[in-house]
Coordinates of C-alpha atoms in Angstrom, one line a residue:
H67 CA 152.7 111.2 -55.5
L68 CA 152.2 107.5 -55.8
V69 CA 150.0 104.8 -54.1
V70 CA 152.2 102.9 -51.7
A71 CA 149.7 100.7 -49.9
V72 CA 146.5 98.9 -51.0
D73 CA 144.2 96.6 -49.2
V74 CA 140.7 95.0 -49.7
V75 CA 138.3 94.3 -46.8
S76 CA 134.8 93.0 -46.7
S77 CA 133.4 95.8 -44.6
P78 CA 132.0 98.8 -46.5
A79 CA 132.9 101.2 -43.6
D80 CA 136.2 102.9 -43.0
Q81 CA 136.1 102.3 -39.2
G82 CA 138.8 100.0 -38.0
Q83 CA 141.0 100.5 -41.1
L84 CA 143.2 103.5 -40.1
Y85 CA 146.0 101.6 -38.4
N86 CA 145.8 98.7 -40.9
I87 CA 146.5 100.8 -44.0
A88 CA 148.7 103.5 -42.3
S89 CA 151.1 100.8 -40.9
Q90 CA 151.3 99.2 -44.3
A91 CA 152.3 102.5 -45.9
K92 CA 154.9 103.1 -43.2
E93 CA 156.4 99.7 -43.8
E94 CA 156.5 100.2 -47.5
L95 CA 158.2 103.6 -47.2
E96 CA 160.6 102.2 -44.6
V97 CA 160.3 105.3 -42.4
E98 CA 160.3 105.7 -38.6
D99 CA 157.6 108.4 -38.5
L100 CA 154.7 109.1 -40.8
T101 CA 152.0 111.8 -41.0
V102 CA 148.6 110.4 -42.0
L103 CA 145.7 112.4 -43.4
V104 CA 142.4 110.6 -43.4
D105 CA 138.7 111.6 -43.4
K106 CA 136.4 111.4 -40.4
G107 CA 135.2 107.9 -41.2
Y108 CA 138.5 106.5 -39.9
Y109 CA 138.1 108.2 -36.5
T110 CA 138.1 105.5 -33.8
G111 CA 139.8 105.4 -30.4
V112 CA 141.4 102.0 -30.9
D113 CA 143.1 102.9 -34.2
L114 CA 144.1 106.4 -33.1
E115 CA 145.9 104.9 -30.0
K116 CA 147.6 102.2 -32.1
C117 CA 148.9 104.9 -34.5
E118 CA 150.3 106.9 -31.6
Q119 CA 152.2 103.9 -30.3
E120 CA 153.7 103.2 -33.7
H121 CA 154.8 106.9 -34.4
L122 CA 152.0 107.5 -36.9
E123 CA 150.8 111.1 -36.6
T124 CA 147.2 111.1 -37.5
I125 CA 145.4 114.3 -38.8
V126 CA 141.7 113.4 -38.8
P127 CA 138.6 115.4 -38.0
R128 CA 136.2 114.1 -35.4
Q129 CA 132.8 112.9 -36.5
K130 CA 129.9 115.3 -35.7
M131 CA 129.1 114.9 -32.0
P132 CA 125.4 114.0 -31.3
S133 CA 123.4 116.1 -28.9
H134 CA 120.4 114.9 -26.8
N135 CA 117.9 117.1 -28.6
G136 CA 119.6 118.1 -31.8
N137 CA 121.0 121.4 -30.5
E138 CA 124.7 121.5 -31.5
A139 CA 125.4 124.2 -29.0
Y140 CA 125.1 121.5 -26.3
S141 CA 126.8 118.6 -27.9
K142 CA 129.3 116.6 -25.9
D143 CA 132.4 118.5 -27.2
K144 CA 131.0 121.7 -25.8
F145 CA 131.5 120.3 -22.3
I146 CA 135.0 121.0 -21.1
Y147 CA 136.9 118.3 -19.1
N148 CA 139.0 119.5 -16.2
K149 CA 141.7 116.8 -15.7
E150 CA 143.1 118.2 -12.4
N151 CA 139.8 117.8 -10.5
N152 CA 138.2 115.2 -12.7
T153 CA 135.1 117.2 -13.6
Y154 CA 133.3 118.6 -16.6
T155 CA 132.2 122.2 -17.0
C156 CA 129.0 122.6 -19.0
P157 CA 128.4 125.5 -21.5
Q158 CA 126.5 127.4 -18.7
G159 CA 129.5 127.1 -16.4
F160 CA 128.2 124.5 -14.0
I161 CA 130.5 121.8 -12.6
M162 CA 129.6 118.2 -13.3
T163 CA 131.3 115.7 -11.0
C164 CA 132.0 112.0 -11.5
S165 CA 129.5 109.6 -10.0
S166 CA 131.2 106.4 -11.1
K167 CA 133.6 104.1 -9.3
E168 CA 137.3 104.4 -10.0
E169 CA 137.5 101.1 -11.8
T170 CA 134.5 101.9 -14.1
V171 CA 135.7 102.2 -17.7
N172 CA 132.9 104.5 -18.9
K173 CA 132.6 107.1 -16.2
V174 CA 129.4 109.3 -15.8
Y175 CA 129.5 113.0 -14.9
K176 CA 126.4 114.9 -13.8
N177 CA 125.0 117.8 -11.7
F178 CA 121.3 117.3 -11.5
A179 CA 120.9 120.0 -8.9
A180 CA 122.2 122.6 -11.3
C181 CA 120.2 121.2 -14.2
K182 CA 117.0 121.4 -12.2
N183 CA 117.0 125.2 -12.3
C184 CA 119.0 125.7 -15.5
P185 CA 117.4 128.2 -17.9
V186 CA 118.6 126.3 -21.0
K187 CA 117.8 122.8 -19.8
E188 CA 115.3 122.1 -22.6
D189 CA 118.0 123.1 -25.2
C190 CA 120.5 120.7 -23.5
T191 CA 118.7 117.5 -22.7
K192 CA 115.3 115.7 -22.9
S193 CA 115.9 114.0 -19.6
E194 CA 113.7 115.3 -16.7
R195 CA 116.5 114.7 -14.2
G196 CA 119.2 116.5 -16.2
R197 CA 122.2 116.1 -18.5
K198 CA 124.8 113.3 -18.1
I199 CA 128.2 113.1 -19.8
T200 CA 130.0 109.8 -20.3
R201 CA 133.7 109.7 -20.5
G202 CA 135.1 106.5 -22.2
E203 CA 138.6 105.0 -22.1
Y204 CA 139.8 106.7 -25.3
E205 CA 138.8 110.2 -24.4
E206 CA 142.4 111.4 -23.9
V207 CA 143.3 109.9 -27.2
Y208 CA 140.4 111.8 -28.9
E209 CA 141.5 115.0 -27.2
R210 CA 145.1 114.7 -28.6
A211 CA 143.7 113.8 -32.0
D212 CA 141.4 116.8 -32.0
K213 CA 144.3 119.1 -31.0
R214 CA 146.5 117.8 -33.8
Y215 CA 143.7 118.3 -36.3
A216 CA 143.0 121.9 -35.0
G217 CA 146.7 122.7 -35.5
N218 CA 146.9 121.2 -39.0
K219 CA 143.8 122.2 -40.8
D220 CA 145.7 123.7 -43.7
L221 CA 147.6 120.5 -44.1
Y222 CA 144.5 118.4 -43.9
H223 CA 142.8 120.4 -46.7
Q224 CA 145.5 119.1 -49.0
R225 CA 144.1 115.6 -48.5
Q226 CA 141.3 116.1 -51.1
M227 CA 143.7 117.4 -53.7
I228 CA 146.1 114.4 -53.1
V229 CA 143.6 111.6 -52.7
E230 CA 140.3 112.2 -54.4
H231 CA 141.6 112.5 -58.0
V232 CA 143.3 109.1 -57.7
F233 CA 140.0 107.2 -57.5
G234 CA 138.7 109.4 -60.4
T235 CA 141.7 108.4 -62.5
V236 CA 141.4 104.7 -61.7
K237 CA 137.7 104.7 -62.5
R238 CA 137.2 107.2 -65.3
T239 CA 140.6 107.2 -67.1
L240 CA 141.6 103.6 -66.6
G241 CA 138.1 102.3 -66.8
F242 CA 138.2 100.2 -63.6
Y243 CA 134.6 100.7 -62.5
Y244 CA 134.1 97.3 -60.9
F245 CA 135.9 94.1 -60.1
L246 CA 135.9 91.1 -62.5
L247 CA 136.9 88.5 -59.9
R248 CA 135.3 87.3 -56.7
G249 CA 136.7 86.4 -53.3
N250 CA 138.8 88.6 -51.1
E251 CA 142.3 87.4 -52.2
K252 CA 141.4 87.5 -55.9
V253 CA 139.8 91.0 -55.6
K254 CA 142.9 92.1 -53.6
A255 CA 145.2 91.0 -56.4
E256 CA 143.0 92.7 -59.0
S257 CA 143.0 95.9 -56.9
H258 CA 146.8 95.8 -56.7
M259 CA 146.9 95.6 -60.5
H260 CA 144.6 98.6 -60.8
F261 CA 146.9 100.7 -58.7
F262 CA 150.0 99.3 -60.3
A263 CA 148.6 100.6 -63.6
Y264 CA 147.9 104.0 -62.0
N265 CA 151.4 104.2 -60.5
L266 CA 153.0 103.2 -63.8
K267 CA 151.1 105.9 -65.6
R268 CA 152.1 108.5 -63.0
V269 CA 155.8 107.5 -63.2
I270 CA 155.8 107.8 -67.0
N271 CA 154.2 111.3 -66.6
I272 CA 156.8 112.3 -64.0
I273 CA 160.1 111.0 -65.4
G274 CA 159.2 109.8 -69.0
T275 CA 159.4 106.4 -70.7
E276 CA 163.2 106.7 -71.5
K277 CA 164.3 107.1 -67.9
L278 CA 161.8 104.4 -66.7
T279 CA 163.2 102.0 -69.4
E280 CA 166.7 102.7 -68.2
Y281 CA 165.7 102.0 -64.6
F282 CA 164.1 98.6 -65.6
K283 CA 167.2 97.6 -67.5
A284 CA 169.3 98.4 -64.5
R285 CA 167.1 96.4 -62.2
I286 CA 167.0 93.4 -64.5
L287 CA 170.8 93.6 -64.7
L288 CA 171.2 93.6 -60.9
L289 CA 168.7 90.7 -60.7
F290 CA 170.7 88.7 -63.3
L291 CA 174.0 89.4 -61.5
S292 CA 172.4 88.4 -58.2
I293 CA 171.1 85.1 -59.7
T294 CA 174.5 84.5 -61.3
E295 CA 176.4 85.1 -58.1
N296 CA 174.0 82.8 -56.1
K297 CA 174.3 80.1 -58.8
Q298 CA 178.1 80.3 -58.6
K299 CA 178.0 79.9 -54.8
W300 CA 175.6 76.9 -55.2
V301 CA 178.0 75.2 -57.7
Q302 CA 180.9 75.8 -55.3
N303 CA 178.9 74.3 -52.4
V304 CA 178.0 71.2 -54.6
I305 CA 181.7 70.7 -55.5
L306 CA 182.8 71.0 -51.9
S307 CA 180.2 68.6 -50.7
C308 CA 181.2 66.1 -53.4
S309 CA 184.9 66.5 -52.4
S310 CA 184.1 65.8 -48.8
V311 CA 182.1 62.6 -49.8
A312 CA 185.0 61.4 -51.9

């Protein structure tokens, strides 16, 4: 495997970078569809939706869902959404209905009457009135992403074997522990050089220096022939234009 797309951003977080780098990889590979394996730091609704629209199949785990009192048994993902009747079913089996208007983006679901006498209320929420669930505009995108991840866990586990050693090689073997330049564009150029060196080392290990040298010679020859052909066309155009002037 080789590194096909590299980018440098000012943000230290992965959020918001999934579509950016995945679309670059797809463009570089010149493919119609691409499966993308990324860690949970890239899990955002905006990017997941963009990837779906551009035929980028994302396999990414959801970040750990928070609970109101730290009990994972009652985190939001344990509440099941029922699309047909637009309700949620809590872990205790009670139905939570929507109390928001149709045009509301982030809809709220609750059943305070059931919460009032629920035997596990203290495990579920700290609110005296009861538990509320908020359903945002990207919930269906999240659900599709979670389903893809659940069905491709074995494939996702290959990600660490594919990705993690790359950074170790760039830092430890090649010695690129830090950037020498400053400024986004300069650092981006330096980063591209780092991964060019990595890719070159990988190609030499895969096919050997002899085949790589033959490839470079062939590419140089094609470039020379292309330049020669374009130069001949340019000379012909100059002659024709001079003839027309005369």
